[in-house]
């Protein structure tokens, strides 16, 4: 039992610690980049923010001042023109979804590795172009699934793989937040299909239970179906103020998921197998105290574990794999599968029928 | 806060306590009747088991000896022939699903009130016949939804009605158990479509999240869709060794639900609204310590409350409404709506399309 505790947060992916630092160009300087991503690189021994890239030069300059490393501030246009390419090794892309591709394309052109926020793009076509562009240029592409380097999720995955809960049978996963309380402006990119993709709640939140279930089960979706509705004025351009979706996985497991940008902050992930269950709740918000539980034979272990900085784990994983030439688990093709599944989820909600993948 | 605790278990439905006792004929003497229902009537001040009815006279005699009240033992045939009608006021029907109707019909013929286990019958047609038969005979019909008199569920319903969590947006509900561990015989009625209805997991377990969501939301389903699969040998005659189903309610709330007869015992109910969430977990097993939680504005109250005997609450509610001529909330038409929704869930899983109700 004490090993379970002392080893809970271990970086099982880490084989080397003495590695050359990776210098990042941070593209898209919204609150997530400023308050989560840049601070993570500052905490990291193997990552640093050396370039910051924004649509507006002034904003880039302001953010450059926040960053410790006397970063170079450039605009999107300057980035695409190849400015400061000597000053970074990799690009972190955190723009609106539908703008990820263009930055990945420029990065690939410059031979820079890409860490792209999820969802990786707005449509399967664009996501596929990103994959192919990076493959053709032979640059590393990782999709920024911070749950995949979250200890609770990695431990859940190990337990499932080892058979601790028997054969997985069913997953429940949810994520909701009050988007308009967080960003009190209906004119924002997450509510604009030109920038977000086919919708908001599934694209931005539903991807967490979807991808985390895939990762924990080590399985991929074979069919989806969905209900979605929007009634609030702010959600008139997107179909999914709230959505539920079901997923059938290639190992036979079924998942019941939900997502909402207009509900109280809430999240959970629960995997029930023939012999037990493993759960993380709250699950998906990085500034909440996530809790882990395992139940087998009616005996339940609940863990309040030392929370990690999820963005630090994610950036360190990316840098580690890059510097050790290791495989990236959430690579472009992995991310593309989610984009395809989510496109099918939206299509299912629209058409009222199951979509096979 | 102290009121919230001291009042948590209150019987808000109870207006009178000094009432004439209701004498029950217990029909179908499986373990549930023997270990849950009859003991509840023994504990109750206003219910008693006076007649026990089984397919086999010897079994009825054996169970009669268990019951405190020197109950009269009769067979199904004797029941239908009108035996011992002077000795009971109401009938509790706990046979396999597809046999409920015939006992309700006889009870109606004898002018006896009916407390019928859920699901009330195997098909909508048979459930509708039960409703109409009881209405025509002017006998009370209640479907035995023990969650509706469970304090945690009643408090959740009150909170939702009062707006404590804002507008309900999404519900998660699950129930699973290892049926073949509980009853180690693949040749059992719950796995036989002639007796169970179109399937096993949704009919026997999925009805809990479905009906409890209806009750807590005070809303009814307008559309459903479902995934179901059976791969285990014991489940070859039913489609749903495991199933997920989504429900759209007439108030706009969506629900993501699951049920499995071949998974570890697990259950939860969570209702997330625009302002907060209310949950019960574990939720649906009567011999588990259910837990209640309410979260509003990031403040979370978890209640370990004094567990009630759910069957005692249910029997006392039925008897109270019967003796006070009160309305029965889970009446025949209420139960029929679940049977119709579940028939649509099975049809959806079979056809791969949304079913409107």
XYZ file of C-alpha atoms in Angstrom:
714
model
C 0.000 0.000 0.000
C 2.760 2.469 0.831
C 4.338 1.802 -2.562
C 1.024 2.668 -4.174
C 1.286 6.043 -2.499
C 4.971 6.818 -2.864
C 5.003 5.733 -6.492
C 1.695 7.275 -7.493
C 3.130 10.347 -9.189
C 6.017 8.608 -10.927
C 6.931 9.566 -14.481
C 6.945 6.057 -15.878
C 7.812 7.476 -19.304
C 11.008 9.125 -18.103
C 14.194 7.250 -18.949
C 16.680 10.133 -18.953
C 16.873 13.302 -16.948
C 19.994 15.028 -18.213
C 18.757 16.370 -21.518
C 19.336 19.462 -23.561
C 16.607 22.034 -23.061
C 13.933 22.573 -25.698
C 13.302 26.212 -26.617
C 9.656 26.984 -27.425
C 7.910 29.505 -29.572
C 4.517 29.952 -27.910
C 1.925 30.691 -30.568
C -1.357 32.237 -29.455
C -1.174 34.161 -26.211
C -4.605 33.671 -24.657
C -5.007 33.095 -20.934
C -4.171 29.431 -21.197
C -0.768 30.118 -22.741
C -0.030 33.003 -20.386
C -1.218 31.421 -17.165
C -0.610 27.715 -17.769
C 1.796 26.982 -20.603
C 4.465 29.661 -20.184
C 4.616 29.191 -16.396
C 5.072 25.437 -16.985
C 8.090 26.048 -19.219
C 9.464 28.373 -16.578
C 9.190 25.659 -13.948
C 10.668 23.038 -16.213
C 14.350 22.075 -16.285
C 14.107 21.017 -19.899
C 11.791 23.566 -21.508
C 11.980 27.302 -21.917
C 9.880 29.921 -23.638
C 12.174 31.882 -25.927
C 9.722 33.292 -28.451
C 6.153 34.497 -28.043
C 3.890 34.877 -31.047
C 0.653 36.840 -31.220
C -1.598 38.463 -33.799
C -0.659 41.817 -32.325
C 2.859 42.978 -31.722
C 1.923 44.863 -28.571
C 0.338 41.798 -27.022
C 3.403 39.734 -27.858
C 5.618 42.390 -26.261
C 3.473 42.406 -23.110
C 3.626 38.640 -22.802
C 7.358 38.608 -23.530
C 7.766 40.735 -20.428
C 5.857 38.162 -18.367
C 8.093 35.330 -19.525
C 11.303 34.915 -17.520
C 13.567 34.292 -20.421
C 13.577 37.644 -22.078
C 11.627 36.073 -24.905
C 11.504 37.521 -28.377
C 8.112 38.904 -29.344
C 6.933 38.427 -32.923
C 3.648 38.590 -34.778
C 1.883 35.768 -36.563
C 2.970 37.229 -39.894
C 6.572 37.451 -38.769
C 6.369 33.876 -37.540
C 5.143 32.651 -40.919
C 7.905 34.677 -42.585
C 10.493 32.751 -40.602
C 11.390 35.319 -37.951
C 13.508 34.145 -35.020
C 13.770 30.563 -36.240
C 17.229 30.381 -34.663
C 15.714 31.066 -31.284
C 13.350 28.119 -30.901
C 13.369 24.340 -31.399
C 9.655 23.649 -31.093
C 6.338 25.405 -31.422
C 3.436 25.258 -28.981
C 0.240 26.088 -30.875
C -2.634 27.412 -28.753
C -4.589 29.519 -31.199
C -8.269 28.936 -32.006
C -8.722 25.425 -33.387
C -9.154 26.374 -37.036
C -5.819 28.212 -37.042
C -3.666 25.360 -35.779
C -2.898 24.039 -39.246
C -1.252 27.132 -40.637
C 1.174 27.349 -37.717
C 1.978 23.656 -37.893
C 2.637 24.095 -41.607
C 5.079 26.941 -41.024
C 6.745 25.046 -38.182
C 7.139 22.015 -40.430
C 8.615 24.215 -43.132
C 11.198 25.448 -40.627
C 11.892 21.914 -39.362
C 10.503 22.654 -35.899
C 8.730 20.131 -33.710
C 5.070 20.878 -32.967
C 3.126 20.592 -29.722
C -0.417 21.400 -30.832
C -3.290 22.064 -28.466
C -6.302 19.799 -28.697
C -8.541 19.508 -30.559
C -5.811 19.537 -33.155
C -7.944 21.233 -35.790
C -11.520 22.091 -36.705
C -12.178 19.328 -39.263
C -10.813 15.901 -40.150
C -9.561 17.252 -43.500
C -7.479 19.937 -41.856
C -6.225 17.608 -39.129
C -5.172 15.105 -41.792
C -3.293 17.832 -43.649
C -1.443 18.647 -40.440
C -0.461 15.022 -39.940
C 0.726 14.645 -43.506
C 2.590 17.957 -43.523
C 4.500 17.041 -40.375
C 5.178 13.502 -41.597
C 6.431 14.804 -44.951
C 8.713 17.303 -43.212
C 9.775 14.658 -40.691
C 9.014 16.895 -37.727
C 7.611 15.611 -34.459
C 3.934 16.340 -33.884
C 2.279 15.867 -30.524
C -1.269 16.765 -29.570
C -1.392 18.355 -26.138
C -3.479 15.859 -24.186
C -2.514 16.860 -20.663
C -4.544 13.982 -19.177
C -2.179 11.440 -20.734
C 0.665 12.533 -18.450
C -1.607 13.009 -15.439
C -0.596 10.415 -12.811
C -4.173 9.410 -11.921
C -4.892 8.633 -15.548
C -1.624 6.765 -16.097
C -2.271 4.676 -12.970
C -5.817 3.969 -14.157
C -4.437 2.852 -17.518
C -1.894 0.552 -15.872
C -4.545 -0.997 -13.651
C -6.844 -1.631 -16.593
C -3.984 -3.122 -18.621
C -2.988 -5.388 -15.722
C -6.560 -6.651 -15.416
C -7.169 -5.158 -11.969
C -10.810 -4.426 -12.846
C -11.242 -7.460 -15.113
C -12.543 -6.783 -18.590
C -13.631 -3.165 -18.972
C -17.353 -3.026 -19.728
C -18.510 0.568 -19.523
C -17.077 4.059 -19.114
C -18.764 7.223 -17.877
C -17.087 10.522 -18.599
C -18.262 14.104 -18.314
C -16.900 17.622 -18.443
C -18.806 20.851 -18.060
C -18.021 24.454 -17.283
C -19.667 27.861 -17.422
C -17.849 29.296 -20.425
C -19.623 32.642 -20.354
C -18.799 33.135 -16.696
C -15.144 32.385 -17.434
C -15.064 34.573 -20.542
C -18.062 36.910 -20.309
C -18.340 37.649 -24.008
C -20.642 35.819 -26.420
C -18.422 36.979 -29.284
C -15.598 34.527 -28.564
C -13.936 31.973 -30.794
C -15.202 28.913 -28.938
C -18.751 29.896 -29.952
C -17.797 30.652 -33.567
C -17.887 27.638 -35.902
C -15.415 29.293 -38.277
C -12.790 29.106 -35.549
C -13.925 26.290 -33.258
C -15.132 23.717 -35.755
C -18.546 22.049 -35.795
C -19.366 23.006 -32.209
C -18.131 24.050 -28.808
C -18.903 21.657 -25.957
C -17.817 18.406 -27.581
C -14.827 19.999 -29.348
C -13.541 21.809 -26.278
C -14.684 19.585 -23.388
C -16.088 16.313 -24.717
C -12.654 15.563 -26.099
C -11.469 15.009 -22.510
C -13.667 12.024 -21.650
C -13.365 10.771 -25.243
C -9.584 10.823 -25.388
C -9.006 9.837 -21.785
C -11.281 6.821 -22.209
C -9.317 5.872 -25.337
C -6.069 6.212 -23.432
C -7.153 4.323 -20.320
C -8.764 1.516 -22.341
C -6.039 1.488 -25.003
C -8.870 1.231 -27.512
C -10.310 3.280 -30.342
C -13.872 4.272 -31.213
C -15.734 2.223 -33.800
C -19.125 3.944 -33.577
C -20.670 6.996 -31.931
C -24.078 8.498 -31.436
C -25.041 11.792 -29.879
C -27.744 14.134 -28.662
C -26.995 17.847 -28.668
C -28.993 20.998 -28.124
C -28.495 24.729 -27.928
C -31.199 27.012 -26.631
C -29.263 29.903 -25.063
C -28.761 32.986 -27.254
C -24.979 32.895 -26.933
C -24.997 29.345 -28.309
C -27.113 30.058 -31.384
C -24.229 29.421 -33.819
C -23.207 26.075 -32.332
C -25.356 22.958 -31.894
C -24.024 21.850 -28.518
C -24.623 24.093 -25.560
C -24.993 20.636 -24.021
C -24.368 17.227 -25.566
C -24.331 13.584 -24.641
C -22.532 11.015 -26.730
C -22.073 7.276 -26.662
C -18.962 5.550 -27.920
C -18.462 1.940 -28.895
C -14.780 0.949 -28.678
C -12.941 -1.701 -30.657
C -12.471 -3.786 -27.497
C -16.249 -3.897 -26.981
C -16.356 -1.366 -24.151
C -19.180 1.188 -24.317
C -18.912 4.749 -23.039
C -21.592 7.229 -21.950
C -20.251 10.783 -22.083
C -21.410 14.354 -21.792
C -20.107 17.872 -22.242
C -21.503 21.329 -21.652
C -20.157 24.868 -21.886
C -23.199 26.104 -19.992
C -23.223 24.135 -16.775
C -21.542 24.185 -13.424
C -17.921 23.056 -13.442
C -18.005 19.288 -13.110
C -16.103 16.322 -14.439
C -15.700 12.633 -13.844
C -14.273 9.516 -15.404
C -15.295 6.045 -14.279
C -14.327 2.737 -15.860
C -16.317 -0.257 -14.654
C -15.058 -3.735 -15.437
C -16.141 -7.248 -14.677
C -14.084 -7.276 -11.453
C -13.968 -3.695 -10.253
C -13.877 -0.043 -11.161
C -11.395 2.777 -11.336
C -12.388 6.412 -11.276
C -11.004 9.924 -11.285
C -13.318 12.630 -9.926
C -13.021 15.517 -10.336
C -11.183 14.455 -13.424
C -10.366 17.026 -16.057
C -9.786 20.491 -14.599
C -6.148 21.205 -13.974
C -6.705 23.516 -11.021
C -8.976 21.180 -9.103
C -7.853 18.529 -6.677
C -8.389 15.429 -8.711
C -9.173 12.274 -6.753
C -8.452 8.705 -7.666
C -10.340 5.625 -6.529
C -10.063 1.908 -7.162
C -12.723 -0.562 -6.088
C -12.261 -4.317 -6.291
C -14.409 -6.952 -4.577
C -16.309 -4.250 -2.735
C -13.110 -2.865 -1.186
C -12.547 0.763 -2.126
C -9.280 2.695 -2.029
C -9.591 6.464 -2.379
C -6.459 8.486 -2.997
C -5.970 12.154 -2.287
C -2.682 12.398 -4.083
C -0.164 15.176 -4.530
C -1.397 17.115 -7.537
C 1.020 17.695 -10.371
C 1.276 20.694 -12.676
C -0.306 18.992 -15.667
C 1.231 21.391 -18.168
C 4.688 20.823 -16.703
C 4.212 17.072 -17.066
C 3.013 17.503 -20.623
C 5.806 19.845 -21.708
C 8.433 17.692 -20.014
C 7.086 14.563 -21.709
C 7.189 16.260 -25.095
C 10.731 17.548 -24.528
C 11.859 14.154 -23.206
C 10.530 12.250 -26.191
C 11.963 14.847 -28.547
C 15.433 14.725 -27.026
C 15.484 10.924 -26.696
C 13.898 10.233 -30.092
C 11.126 8.408 -28.285
C 7.721 7.710 -29.740
C 5.017 10.250 -28.996
C 1.878 8.458 -27.830
C -0.564 11.261 -28.679
C 0.892 11.882 -32.112
C -0.901 13.403 -35.050
C -2.670 10.221 -36.100
C -3.820 9.703 -32.510
C -5.245 13.230 -32.459
C -6.818 12.797 -35.879
C -8.854 9.852 -34.575
C -10.514 12.175 -32.051
C -11.256 14.782 -34.701
C -12.853 12.091 -36.850
C -14.847 10.763 -33.888
C -16.033 14.253 -32.947
C -17.040 15.072 -36.514
C -19.096 11.875 -36.429
C -20.578 12.853 -33.054
C -21.791 16.150 -34.504
C -23.101 14.401 -37.588
C -24.937 11.862 -35.434
C -26.572 14.592 -33.348
C -27.634 16.322 -36.528
C -28.927 13.238 -38.331
C -30.272 11.172 -35.457
C -28.391 8.037 -36.372
C -25.361 6.059 -35.301
C -22.153 6.907 -37.147
C -19.678 4.124 -37.763
C -16.009 5.073 -37.808
C -26.960 23.151 8.179
C -28.170 21.193 11.205
C -31.706 21.257 9.813
C -30.368 19.780 6.581
C -29.092 16.866 8.631
C -31.922 16.353 11.094
C -34.546 16.654 8.370
C -32.726 14.643 5.708
C -34.660 11.407 6.178
C -38.086 12.980 6.641
C -41.120 11.384 5.018
C -42.394 14.502 3.325
C -45.263 12.479 1.859
C -46.574 11.393 5.254
C -49.604 13.316 6.493
C -51.130 10.726 8.822
C -49.602 8.061 11.003
C -52.579 6.395 12.664
C -53.865 4.293 9.806
C -55.432 0.895 9.451
C -52.927 -1.735 8.438
C -52.790 -3.059 4.879
C -52.645 -6.835 4.552
C -50.564 -8.071 1.646
C -50.588 -11.145 -0.524
C -46.959 -11.514 -1.626
C -46.880 -13.016 -5.106
C -43.632 -14.559 -6.296
C -41.345 -15.743 -3.522
C -37.864 -15.234 -4.904
C -35.048 -13.942 -2.747
C -36.154 -10.330 -3.112
C -39.583 -11.052 -1.682
C -38.227 -13.293 1.042
C -35.283 -11.171 2.121
C -36.463 -7.643 1.355
C -40.197 -7.318 0.909
C -41.585 -9.613 3.611
C -39.099 -8.332 6.224
C -40.166 -4.769 5.332
C -43.807 -5.580 6.020
C -42.751 -7.176 9.288
C -40.990 -3.997 10.340
C -43.826 -1.795 9.243
C -46.596 -0.558 11.552
C -49.012 -0.311 8.666
C -48.267 -3.330 6.477
C -48.352 -7.038 7.103
C -47.831 -10.130 5.028
C -50.890 -12.300 5.440
C -50.780 -14.433 2.305
C -47.829 -15.827 0.367
C -48.276 -17.039 -3.201
C -45.914 -19.252 -5.145
C -45.961 -21.563 -8.139
C -45.323 -24.460 -5.771
C -47.325 -25.148 -2.672
C -44.319 -26.404 -0.740
C -42.361 -23.220 -1.414
C -45.296 -21.123 -0.303
C -45.558 -23.165 2.881
C -41.852 -22.747 3.586
C -42.055 -18.999 3.127
C -45.212 -18.775 5.194
C -43.187 -20.176 8.066
C -40.608 -17.399 7.613
C -43.268 -14.695 7.760
C -44.182 -13.585 11.291
C -47.876 -13.380 10.727
C -48.732 -17.002 10.264
C -49.447 -16.234 6.650
C -51.649 -18.389 4.497
C -49.770 -20.228 1.738
C -51.445 -20.615 -1.626
C -50.374 -21.444 -5.150
C -50.589 -19.204 -8.204
C -53.553 -21.236 -9.443
C -55.334 -20.922 -6.121
C -54.637 -17.175 -6.163
C -56.198 -16.810 -9.587
C -59.155 -18.883 -8.408
C -59.805 -16.376 -5.639
C -58.385 -18.241 -2.659
C -57.940 -16.305 0.588
C -59.302 -13.050 -0.822
C -60.697 -12.245 2.627
C -57.201 -12.337 4.045
C -55.501 -9.578 2.040
C -56.182 -6.011 0.925
C -53.375 -5.587 -1.587
C -51.077 -7.655 -3.749
C -47.326 -7.253 -4.107
C -46.268 -8.736 -7.465
C -42.633 -9.812 -7.712
C -42.736 -12.555 -10.312
C -40.710 -12.454 -13.541
C -41.658 -9.363 -15.546
C -43.793 -11.100 -18.164
C -46.028 -12.628 -15.461
C -46.939 -9.390 -13.690
C -50.002 -8.765 -15.821
C -51.873 -11.934 -14.988
C -51.569 -11.319 -11.252
C -52.583 -7.677 -11.593
C -55.603 -8.835 -13.604
C -56.686 -11.262 -10.904
C -56.084 -8.683 -8.193
C -58.181 -6.165 -10.107
C -60.922 -8.757 -10.484
C -60.936 -9.211 -6.706
C -60.855 -5.448 -6.085
C -57.393 -5.557 -4.522
C -54.821 -2.788 -4.769
C -51.616 -3.686 -6.642
C -48.009 -2.885 -5.817
C -46.180 -4.221 -8.869
C -42.424 -4.606 -9.098
C -40.617 -2.696 -11.799
C -40.317 -2.989 -14.707
C -44.086 -3.334 -14.605
C -44.245 -5.718 -17.540
C -42.240 -7.057 -20.464
C -43.776 -4.968 -23.256
C -45.685 -1.689 -23.643
C -48.765 -3.601 -24.805
C -48.892 -5.713 -21.657
C -48.081 -2.747 -19.397
C -50.895 -0.788 -21.018
C -53.298 -3.680 -20.433
C -52.320 -3.640 -16.762
C -52.997 0.082 -16.501
C -56.347 -0.199 -18.203
C -57.410 -3.258 -16.231
C -56.682 -1.538 -12.930
C -58.303 1.695 -14.054
C -61.424 -0.155 -15.219
C -61.629 -2.019 -11.914
C -60.870 1.177 -9.987
C -58.105 -0.478 -8.000
C -54.936 1.354 -6.999
C -51.845 0.437 -9.015
C -48.376 1.479 -7.937
C -45.093 0.483 -9.566
C -42.485 -0.345 -6.939
C -39.842 2.322 -7.565
C -38.010 2.177 -4.280
C -35.768 5.122 -5.253
C -38.769 7.455 -5.212
C -39.129 7.111 -1.455
C -35.362 7.090 -0.852
C -34.495 10.263 1.114
C -31.407 11.136 -0.967
C -33.477 11.062 -4.121
C -36.352 13.042 -2.629
C -33.916 15.690 -1.355
C -32.259 15.821 -4.779
C -35.663 16.319 -6.382
C -36.553 19.118 -3.954
C -33.250 20.876 -4.596
C -33.699 20.667 -8.347
C -37.279 21.926 -8.083
C -36.180 24.839 -5.867
C -33.529 25.830 -8.396
C -30.563 25.053 -6.127
C -28.503 23.831 -9.089
C -30.032 26.293 -11.582
C -31.440 24.780 -14.749
C -30.619 21.075 -15.018
C -28.444 20.473 -18.078
C -27.180 16.914 -17.995
C -27.614 13.733 -15.990
C -25.284 10.758 -15.652
C -26.688 7.543 -14.294
C -25.344 4.013 -14.167
C -26.104 0.684 -12.580
C -24.194 -2.553 -12.956
C -23.915 -5.837 -11.119
C -22.541 -9.318 -11.634
C -25.806 -11.185 -12.134
C -24.209 -14.593 -12.624
C -22.216 -14.230 -9.421
C -25.401 -13.334 -7.546
C -27.434 -16.113 -9.177
C -24.931 -18.604 -10.620
C -27.230 -20.122 -13.205
C -27.404 -19.043 -16.840
C -30.886 -20.588 -17.036
C -32.609 -17.807 -15.082
C -35.579 -15.656 -16.005
C -33.633 -12.394 -16.256
C -31.731 -13.865 -19.200
C -34.842 -15.270 -20.864
C -36.654 -12.843 -23.172
C -39.928 -14.730 -22.753
C -39.925 -13.761 -19.089
C -37.777 -10.631 -18.886
C -38.866 -8.742 -21.996
C -36.599 -7.423 -24.726
C -33.426 -7.673 -22.633
C -31.865 -7.863 -19.212
C -29.541 -5.002 -18.278
C -31.731 -2.082 -19.324
C -34.955 -3.752 -18.133
C -33.588 -4.777 -14.755
C -30.963 -2.084 -14.021
C -31.158 0.714 -16.593
C -34.637 1.433 -15.322
C -33.040 2.830 -12.143
C -31.122 5.737 -13.705
C -33.944 6.217 -16.225
C -36.749 6.454 -13.707
C -34.749 8.233 -11.015
C -33.680 10.886 -13.525
C -37.342 11.314 -14.517
C -38.302 11.651 -10.880
C -35.535 14.060 -9.889
C -36.021 16.229 -12.973
C -39.830 15.928 -12.929
C -39.547 15.418 -16.679
C -40.316 12.696 -19.185
C -38.292 11.242 -22.063
C -38.933 12.544 -25.556
C -36.201 10.628 -27.403
C -33.696 7.859 -26.696
C -30.784 6.206 -28.414
C -28.726 3.249 -27.310
C -25.745 1.002 -27.855
C -25.969 -2.564 -26.571
C -23.885 -5.682 -26.914
C -23.800 -9.244 -25.651
C -20.771 -11.440 -26.146
C -20.830 -13.747 -23.120
C -22.433 -17.161 -23.631
C -24.920 -16.672 -20.814
C -26.172 -13.518 -22.527
C -26.730 -15.053 -25.953
C -30.529 -14.683 -25.778
C -30.519 -11.013 -24.736
C -28.945 -8.079 -26.571
C -27.644 -6.176 -23.568
C -24.964 -7.786 -21.464
C -23.939 -4.131 -21.378
C -25.740 -1.073 -22.724
C -25.450 2.679 -22.827
C -28.405 4.886 -23.564
C -29.009 8.580 -23.973
C -32.254 10.260 -23.053
C -33.602 13.612 -24.122
C -36.173 14.931 -21.634
C -39.082 17.256 -22.283
C -37.419 19.998 -20.215
C -34.360 19.885 -22.496
C -32.099 18.008 -20.091
C -29.984 15.241 -21.635
C -28.964 12.067 -19.828
C -26.087 9.652 -20.411
C -26.830 6.293 -18.830
C -25.491 2.771 -18.690
C -26.435 -0.638 -17.361
C -24.735 -4.001 -17.203
C -25.566 -7.381 -15.689
C -21.959 -8.468 -16.224
C -19.864 -5.869 -14.430
C -18.740 -5.060 -10.951
C -21.432 -3.654 -8.681
C -21.479 0.075 -9.310
C -24.008 2.855 -9.529
C -24.216 6.603 -9.603
C -26.591 9.437 -10.340
C -25.377 12.949 -10.994
C -27.442 15.935 -12.110
C -25.451 18.933 -13.283
C -27.194 22.255 -13.684
C -26.181 25.746 -14.641
C -25.424 26.628 -11.000
C -24.373 23.412 -9.345
C -24.760 19.680 -9.140
C -26.414 17.099 -6.961
C -25.334 13.483 -6.843
C -26.034 10.182 -5.162
C -23.209 7.629 -5.258
C -23.445 4.753 -4.717
C -26.993 5.302 -5.813
C -29.167 2.313 -6.506
C -28.294 -0.718 -4.385
C -30.399 -0.965 -1.268
C -27.760 -2.635 0.867
C -24.998 -0.158 0.122
C -24.357 3.036 2.012
C -25.644 5.596 -0.415
C -24.001 8.997 -0.264
C -25.459 12.341 -1.141
C -23.587 15.427 -2.317
C -24.548 18.934 -3.330
C -22.111 21.341 -4.943
C -22.902 25.006 -5.547
C -20.402 27.736 -6.397
C -17.522 25.334 -5.871
C -18.634 24.575 -2.310
C -19.381 20.904 -1.819
C -21.479 19.311 0.902
C -21.170 15.529 1.242
C -23.657 13.711 3.413
C -23.219 10.337 5.019
C -26.797 9.980 6.112
C -28.662 7.402 8.117
C -29.700 4.794 5.590
C -33.334 3.831 5.444
C -34.860 0.450 4.663
C -35.964 1.326 1.151
C -38.565 -1.405 1.008
C -40.074 -0.243 4.287
C -40.318 3.294 2.926
C -41.882 2.025 -0.273
C -44.431 -0.243 1.418
C -45.327 2.429 3.956
C -45.802 5.002 1.186
C -48.075 2.645 -0.723
C -50.107 1.826 2.386
C -50.293 5.496 3.391
C -51.575 6.597 0.014
C -54.007 3.711 -0.075
C -55.467 4.454 3.360
C -55.588 8.227 2.830
C -56.886 8.047 -0.754
C -53.786 9.963 -1.806
C -52.420 10.048 -5.336
C -49.743 7.503 -6.171
C -46.836 9.227 -7.916
C -45.438 6.101 -9.602
C -48.818 4.912 -10.823
C -49.447 2.646 -13.781
C -49.182 5.378 -16.393
C -45.911 6.548 -14.839
C -44.543 3.004 -15.052
C -45.833 2.562 -18.579
C -43.736 5.537 -19.715
C -40.598 3.662 -18.644
C -41.679 0.506 -20.437
C -42.251 2.535 -23.597
C -38.886 4.284 -23.219
C -37.086 0.985 -22.661
C -38.778 -0.652 -25.641
C -37.523 2.315 -27.678
C -34.031 1.940 -26.175
C -33.884 -1.683 -27.332
C -35.254 -0.738 -30.729
C -32.662 2.029 -31.049
C -29.804 -0.318 -30.172
C -31.104 -2.768 -32.737
C -31.695 -0.263 -35.519
C -28.911 2.249 -34.919
C -31.166 5.257 -34.888
C -32.756 7.672 -32.464
C -36.252 6.730 -31.337
C -38.699 9.525 -30.618
C -41.266 8.897 -27.907
